[in-house]
mmCIF file of C-alpha atoms in Angstrom:
data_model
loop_
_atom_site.group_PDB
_atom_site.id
_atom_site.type_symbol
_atom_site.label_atom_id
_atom_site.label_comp_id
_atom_site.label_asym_id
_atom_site.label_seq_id
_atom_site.Cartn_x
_atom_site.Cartn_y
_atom_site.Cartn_z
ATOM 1 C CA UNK B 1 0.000 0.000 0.000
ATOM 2 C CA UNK B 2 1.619 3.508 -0.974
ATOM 3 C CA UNK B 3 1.972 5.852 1.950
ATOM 4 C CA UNK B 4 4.195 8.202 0.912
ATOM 5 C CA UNK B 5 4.744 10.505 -2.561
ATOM 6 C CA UNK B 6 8.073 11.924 -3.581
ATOM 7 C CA UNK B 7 7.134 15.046 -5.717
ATOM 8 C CA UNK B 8 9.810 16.521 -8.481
ATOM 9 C CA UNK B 9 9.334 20.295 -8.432
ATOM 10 C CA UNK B 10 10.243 21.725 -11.636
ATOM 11 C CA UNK B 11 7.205 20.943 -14.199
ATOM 12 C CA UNK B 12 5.237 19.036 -11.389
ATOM 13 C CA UNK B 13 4.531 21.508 -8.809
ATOM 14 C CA UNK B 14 5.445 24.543 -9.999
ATOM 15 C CA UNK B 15 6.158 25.684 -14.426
ATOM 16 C CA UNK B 16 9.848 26.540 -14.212
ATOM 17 C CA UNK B 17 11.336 24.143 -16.918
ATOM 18 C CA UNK B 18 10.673 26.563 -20.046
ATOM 19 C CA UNK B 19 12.291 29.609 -17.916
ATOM 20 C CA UNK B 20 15.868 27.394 -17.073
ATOM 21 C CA UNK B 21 15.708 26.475 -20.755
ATOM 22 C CA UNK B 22 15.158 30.322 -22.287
ATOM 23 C CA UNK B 23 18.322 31.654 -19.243
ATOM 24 C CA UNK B 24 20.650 29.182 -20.465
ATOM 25 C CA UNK B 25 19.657 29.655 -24.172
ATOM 26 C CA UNK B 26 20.269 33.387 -23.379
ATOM 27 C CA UNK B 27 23.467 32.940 -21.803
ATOM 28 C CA UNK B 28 25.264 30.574 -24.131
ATOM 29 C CA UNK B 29 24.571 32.814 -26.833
ATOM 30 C CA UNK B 30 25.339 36.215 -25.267
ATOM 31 C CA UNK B 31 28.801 34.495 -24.387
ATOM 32 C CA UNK B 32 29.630 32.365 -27.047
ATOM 33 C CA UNK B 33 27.156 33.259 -29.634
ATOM 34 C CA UNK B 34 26.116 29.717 -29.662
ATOM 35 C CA UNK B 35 22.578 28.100 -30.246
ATOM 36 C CA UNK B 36 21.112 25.469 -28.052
ATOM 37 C CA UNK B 37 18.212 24.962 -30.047
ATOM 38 C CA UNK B 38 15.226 22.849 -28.233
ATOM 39 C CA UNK B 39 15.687 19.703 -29.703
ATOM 40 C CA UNK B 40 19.551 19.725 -28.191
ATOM 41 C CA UNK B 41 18.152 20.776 -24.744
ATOM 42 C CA UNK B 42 15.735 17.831 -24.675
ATOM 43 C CA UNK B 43 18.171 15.419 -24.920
ATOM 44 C CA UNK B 44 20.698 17.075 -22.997
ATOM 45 C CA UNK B 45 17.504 16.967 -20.095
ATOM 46 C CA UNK B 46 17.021 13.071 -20.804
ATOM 47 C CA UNK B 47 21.070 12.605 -20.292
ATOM 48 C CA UNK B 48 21.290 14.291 -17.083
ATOM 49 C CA UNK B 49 23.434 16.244 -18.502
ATOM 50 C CA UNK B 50 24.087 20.243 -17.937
ATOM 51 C CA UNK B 51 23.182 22.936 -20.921
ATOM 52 C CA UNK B 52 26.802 23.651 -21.184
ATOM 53 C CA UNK B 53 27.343 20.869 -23.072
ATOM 54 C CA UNK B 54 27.602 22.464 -26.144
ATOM 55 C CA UNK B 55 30.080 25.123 -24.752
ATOM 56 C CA UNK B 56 32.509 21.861 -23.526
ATOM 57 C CA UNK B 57 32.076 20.981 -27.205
ATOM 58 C CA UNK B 58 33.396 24.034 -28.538
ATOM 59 C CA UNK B 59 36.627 24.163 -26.640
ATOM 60 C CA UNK B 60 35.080 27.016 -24.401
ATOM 61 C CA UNK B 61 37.204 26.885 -20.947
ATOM 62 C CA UNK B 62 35.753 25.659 -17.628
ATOM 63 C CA UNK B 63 36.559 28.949 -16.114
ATOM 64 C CA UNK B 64 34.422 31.173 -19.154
ATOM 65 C CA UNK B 65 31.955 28.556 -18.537
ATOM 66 C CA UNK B 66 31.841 29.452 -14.838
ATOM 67 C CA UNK B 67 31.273 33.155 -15.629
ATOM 68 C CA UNK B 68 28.163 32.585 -18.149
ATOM 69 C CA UNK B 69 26.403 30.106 -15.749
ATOM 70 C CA UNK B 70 26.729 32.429 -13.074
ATOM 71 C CA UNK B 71 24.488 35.000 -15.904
ATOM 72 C CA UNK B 72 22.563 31.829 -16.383
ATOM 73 C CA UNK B 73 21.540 31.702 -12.781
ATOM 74 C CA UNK B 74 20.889 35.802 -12.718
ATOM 75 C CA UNK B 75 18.280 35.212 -15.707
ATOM 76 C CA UNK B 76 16.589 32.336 -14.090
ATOM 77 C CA UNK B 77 15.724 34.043 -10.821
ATOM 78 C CA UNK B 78 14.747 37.049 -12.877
ATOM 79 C CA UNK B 79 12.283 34.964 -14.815
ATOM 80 C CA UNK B 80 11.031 33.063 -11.804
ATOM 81 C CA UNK B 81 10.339 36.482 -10.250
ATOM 82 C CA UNK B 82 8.303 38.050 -12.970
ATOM 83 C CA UNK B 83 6.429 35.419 -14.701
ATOM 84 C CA UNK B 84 3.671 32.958 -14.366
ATOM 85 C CA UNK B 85 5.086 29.788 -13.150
ATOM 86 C CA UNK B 86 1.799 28.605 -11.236
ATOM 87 C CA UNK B 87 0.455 25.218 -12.048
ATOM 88 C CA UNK B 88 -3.799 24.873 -11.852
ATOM 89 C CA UNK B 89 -4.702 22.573 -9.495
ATOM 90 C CA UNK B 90 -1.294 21.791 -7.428
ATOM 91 C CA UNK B 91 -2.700 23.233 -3.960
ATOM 92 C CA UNK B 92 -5.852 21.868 -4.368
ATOM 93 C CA UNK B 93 -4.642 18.287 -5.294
ATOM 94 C CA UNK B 94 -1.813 18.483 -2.013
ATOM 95 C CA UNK B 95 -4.560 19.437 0.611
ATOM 96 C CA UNK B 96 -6.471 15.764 -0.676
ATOM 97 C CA UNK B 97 -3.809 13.741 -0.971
ATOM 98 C CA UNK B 98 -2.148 15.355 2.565
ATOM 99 C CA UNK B 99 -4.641 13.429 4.236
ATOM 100 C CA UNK B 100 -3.963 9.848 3.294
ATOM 101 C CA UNK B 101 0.136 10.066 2.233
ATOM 102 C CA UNK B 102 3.004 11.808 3.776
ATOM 103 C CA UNK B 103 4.695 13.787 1.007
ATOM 104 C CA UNK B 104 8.266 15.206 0.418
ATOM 105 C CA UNK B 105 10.076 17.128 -2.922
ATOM 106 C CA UNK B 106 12.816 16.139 -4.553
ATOM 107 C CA UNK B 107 14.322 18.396 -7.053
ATOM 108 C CA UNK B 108 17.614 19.047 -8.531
ATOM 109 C CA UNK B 109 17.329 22.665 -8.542
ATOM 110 C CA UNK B 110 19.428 24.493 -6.287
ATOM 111 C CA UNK B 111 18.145 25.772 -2.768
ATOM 112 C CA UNK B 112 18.378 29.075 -3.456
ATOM 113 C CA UNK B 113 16.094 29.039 -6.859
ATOM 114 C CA UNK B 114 13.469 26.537 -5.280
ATOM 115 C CA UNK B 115 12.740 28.807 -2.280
ATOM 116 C CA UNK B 116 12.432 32.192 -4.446
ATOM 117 C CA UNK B 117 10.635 29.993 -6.365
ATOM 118 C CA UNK B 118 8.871 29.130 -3.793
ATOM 119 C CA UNK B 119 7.958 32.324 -1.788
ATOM 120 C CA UNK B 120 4.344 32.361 -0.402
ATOM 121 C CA UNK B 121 2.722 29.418 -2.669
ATOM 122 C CA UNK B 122 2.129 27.382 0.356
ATOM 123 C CA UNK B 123 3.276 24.154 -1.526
ATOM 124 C CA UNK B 124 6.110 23.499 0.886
ATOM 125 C CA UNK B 125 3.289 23.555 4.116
ATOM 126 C CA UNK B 126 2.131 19.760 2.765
ATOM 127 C CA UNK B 127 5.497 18.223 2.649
ATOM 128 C CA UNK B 128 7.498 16.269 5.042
ATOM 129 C CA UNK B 129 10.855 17.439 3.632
ATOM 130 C CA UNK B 130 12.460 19.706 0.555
ATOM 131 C CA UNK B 131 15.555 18.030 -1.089
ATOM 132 C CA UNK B 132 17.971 20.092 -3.867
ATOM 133 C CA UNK B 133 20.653 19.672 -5.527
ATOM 134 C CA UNK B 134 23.078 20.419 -2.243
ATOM 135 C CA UNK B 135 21.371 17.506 -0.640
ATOM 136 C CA UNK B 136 22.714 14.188 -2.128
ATOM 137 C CA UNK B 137 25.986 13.019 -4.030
ATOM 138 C CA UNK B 138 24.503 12.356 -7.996
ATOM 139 C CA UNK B 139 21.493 14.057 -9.448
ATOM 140 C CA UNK B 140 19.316 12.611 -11.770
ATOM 141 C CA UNK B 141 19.641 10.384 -13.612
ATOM 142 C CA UNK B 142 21.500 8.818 -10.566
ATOM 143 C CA UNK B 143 19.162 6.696 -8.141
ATOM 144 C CA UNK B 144 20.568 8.712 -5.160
ATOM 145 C CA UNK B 145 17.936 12.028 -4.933
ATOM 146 C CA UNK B 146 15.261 9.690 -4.537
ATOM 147 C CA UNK B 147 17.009 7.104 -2.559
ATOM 148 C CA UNK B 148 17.658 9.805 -0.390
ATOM 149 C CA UNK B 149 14.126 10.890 0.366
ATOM 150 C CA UNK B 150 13.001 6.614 0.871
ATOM 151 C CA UNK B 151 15.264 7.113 3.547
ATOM 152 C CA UNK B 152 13.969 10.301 5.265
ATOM 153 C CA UNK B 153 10.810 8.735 5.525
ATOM 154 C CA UNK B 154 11.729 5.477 6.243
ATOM 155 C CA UNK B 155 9.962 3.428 3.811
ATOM 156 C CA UNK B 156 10.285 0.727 1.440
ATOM 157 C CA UNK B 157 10.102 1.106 -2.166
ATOM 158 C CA UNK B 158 6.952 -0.490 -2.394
ATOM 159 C CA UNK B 159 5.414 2.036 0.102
ATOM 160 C CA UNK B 160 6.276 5.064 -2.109
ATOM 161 C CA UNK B 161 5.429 6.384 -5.390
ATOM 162 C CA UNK B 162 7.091 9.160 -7.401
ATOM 163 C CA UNK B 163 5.826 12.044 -9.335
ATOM 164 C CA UNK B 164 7.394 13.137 -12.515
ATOM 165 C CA UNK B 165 7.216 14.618 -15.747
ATOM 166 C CA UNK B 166 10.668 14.432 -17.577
ATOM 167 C CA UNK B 167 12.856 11.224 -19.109
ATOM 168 C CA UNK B 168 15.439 12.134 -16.870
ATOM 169 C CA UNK B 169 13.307 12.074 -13.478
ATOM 170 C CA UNK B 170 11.891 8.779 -14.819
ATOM 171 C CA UNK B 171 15.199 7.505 -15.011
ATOM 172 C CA UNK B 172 16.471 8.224 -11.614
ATOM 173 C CA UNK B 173 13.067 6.378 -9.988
ATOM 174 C CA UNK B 174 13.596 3.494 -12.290
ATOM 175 C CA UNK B 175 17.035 2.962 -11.526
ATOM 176 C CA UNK B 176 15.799 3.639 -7.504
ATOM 177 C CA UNK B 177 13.629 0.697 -7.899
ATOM 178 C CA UNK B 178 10.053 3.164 -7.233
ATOM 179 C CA UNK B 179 6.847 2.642 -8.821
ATOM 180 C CA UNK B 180 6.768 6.335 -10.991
ATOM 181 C CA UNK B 181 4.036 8.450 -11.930
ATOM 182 C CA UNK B 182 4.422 10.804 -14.750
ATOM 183 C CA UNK B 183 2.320 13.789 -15.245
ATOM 184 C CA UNK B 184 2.270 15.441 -18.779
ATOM 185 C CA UNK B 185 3.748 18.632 -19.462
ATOM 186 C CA UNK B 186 3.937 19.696 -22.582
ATOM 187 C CA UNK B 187 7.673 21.331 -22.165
ATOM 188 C CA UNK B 188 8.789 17.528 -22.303
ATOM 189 C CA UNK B 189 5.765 15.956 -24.407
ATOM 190 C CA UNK B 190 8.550 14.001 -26.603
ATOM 191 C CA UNK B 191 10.508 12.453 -23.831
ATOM 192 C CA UNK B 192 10.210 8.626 -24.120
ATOM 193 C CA UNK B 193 8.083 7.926 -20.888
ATOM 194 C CA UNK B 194 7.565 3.597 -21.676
ATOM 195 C CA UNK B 195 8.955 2.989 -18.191
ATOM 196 C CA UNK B 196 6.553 4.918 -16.688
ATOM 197 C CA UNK B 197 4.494 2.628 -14.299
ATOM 198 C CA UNK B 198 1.428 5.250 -14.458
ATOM 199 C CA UNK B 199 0.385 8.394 -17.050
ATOM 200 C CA UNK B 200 -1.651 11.448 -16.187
ATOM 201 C CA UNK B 201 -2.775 14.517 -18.304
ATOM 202 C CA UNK B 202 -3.069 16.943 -14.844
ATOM 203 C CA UNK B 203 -2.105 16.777 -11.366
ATOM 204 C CA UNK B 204 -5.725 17.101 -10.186
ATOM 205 C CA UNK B 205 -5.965 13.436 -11.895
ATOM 206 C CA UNK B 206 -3.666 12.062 -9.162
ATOM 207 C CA UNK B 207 -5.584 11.270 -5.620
ATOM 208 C CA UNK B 208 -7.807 9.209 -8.401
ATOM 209 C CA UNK B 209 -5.192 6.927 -9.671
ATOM 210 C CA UNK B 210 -3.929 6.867 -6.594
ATOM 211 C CA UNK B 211 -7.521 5.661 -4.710
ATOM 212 C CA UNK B 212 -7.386 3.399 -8.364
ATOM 213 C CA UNK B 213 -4.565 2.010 -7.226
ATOM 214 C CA UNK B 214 -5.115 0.998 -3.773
ATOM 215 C CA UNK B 215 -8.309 -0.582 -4.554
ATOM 216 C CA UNK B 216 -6.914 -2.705 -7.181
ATOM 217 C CA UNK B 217 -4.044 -4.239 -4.638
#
């Protein structure tokens, strides 16, 4: 029986994946007039791997690299202050589920981004714990983020279930052994989601399934 949810941030909870895209877009070409064009950031996203990528490709130094990023991060927190990254339906579909499953986040944002991010929404009052970037040794694709947050609650794989919406995410609960959820966005629409164990179109869809679930076990 699932008691607990683990809850990626970025494209689940709150619409943030579009903004790191357009800063880092910005950035690489500002710096080294170069284009990351969507398709290249989609599969970078599946990999794991970072946007710079393309500027390791190039022969751009780790120390120019270091400079841009450091834009990268300015632009992001500039977008996340001024536009619309509210998801319909996330608060309403926390307080139902809050009373059945203990909940926590697991993101691979940094600290700093998810709490400006963050900043009076309210999502944070339904979870058990927040964990970033900082908080574990290998980010996604790597089992270890959501590893991390069985252990917190002290559970057993089959006692969780993960929320997610990109290849990437899926990959890390996979490779954690966790039953995975995805929810669509349509940021990563083309990601190859076949390992998925469950599908949604919306959040709101989720205490559903989940009842669904239950009552078929």
């Amino acid at each position: 029986m699932k008691k607990y949810i683990l809850f990626d941030n970025d494209g689940v909870l709150i619409e943030t994946e579009m903004w790191y895209f357009e800063a880092s877009k910005r950035a690489l070409k500002e710096f080294f007039d170069l284009e990351l064009t969507f398709h290249r950031y989609m599969d970078i996203m599946a990999k794991g791997q970072r946007a710079w990528v393309i500027a390791e490709e190039a022969g751009i130094s780790e120390e120019k690299i270091v400079i841009a990023r450091e834009q990268r991060d300015r632009y992001y927190q500039e977008y996340i202050k001024t536009k619309d990254i509210t998801i319909d339906g996330v608060i309403e579909t926390l307080k139902c589920l809050n009373r059945d499953y203990k909940m926590g986040i697991v993101t691979t944002s940094r600290r700093v981004d998810f709490e400006l991010a963050h900043k009076g929404r309210g999502i944070v009052d339904y979870m058990e714990f927040v964990l970033c970037v900082e908080d574990y040794p290998n980010s996604k694709p790597h089992p270890d983020p959501y590893l991390k947050g069985l252990e917190l609650f002290g559970a057993s794989r089959d006692e969780c279930i993960i929320i997610e919406d990109s290849k990437r995410g899926l990959s890390s609960a996979v490779n954690a052994g966790i039953e995975c959820i995805i929810v669509h966005n349509e940021f990563t629409k083309t990601h190859d989601f076949s390992a998925a164990t469950y599908r949604v179109k919306k959040i709101t869809q989720l205490p559903e399934l989940l009842n669904s679930i239950h009552c078929n076990k």
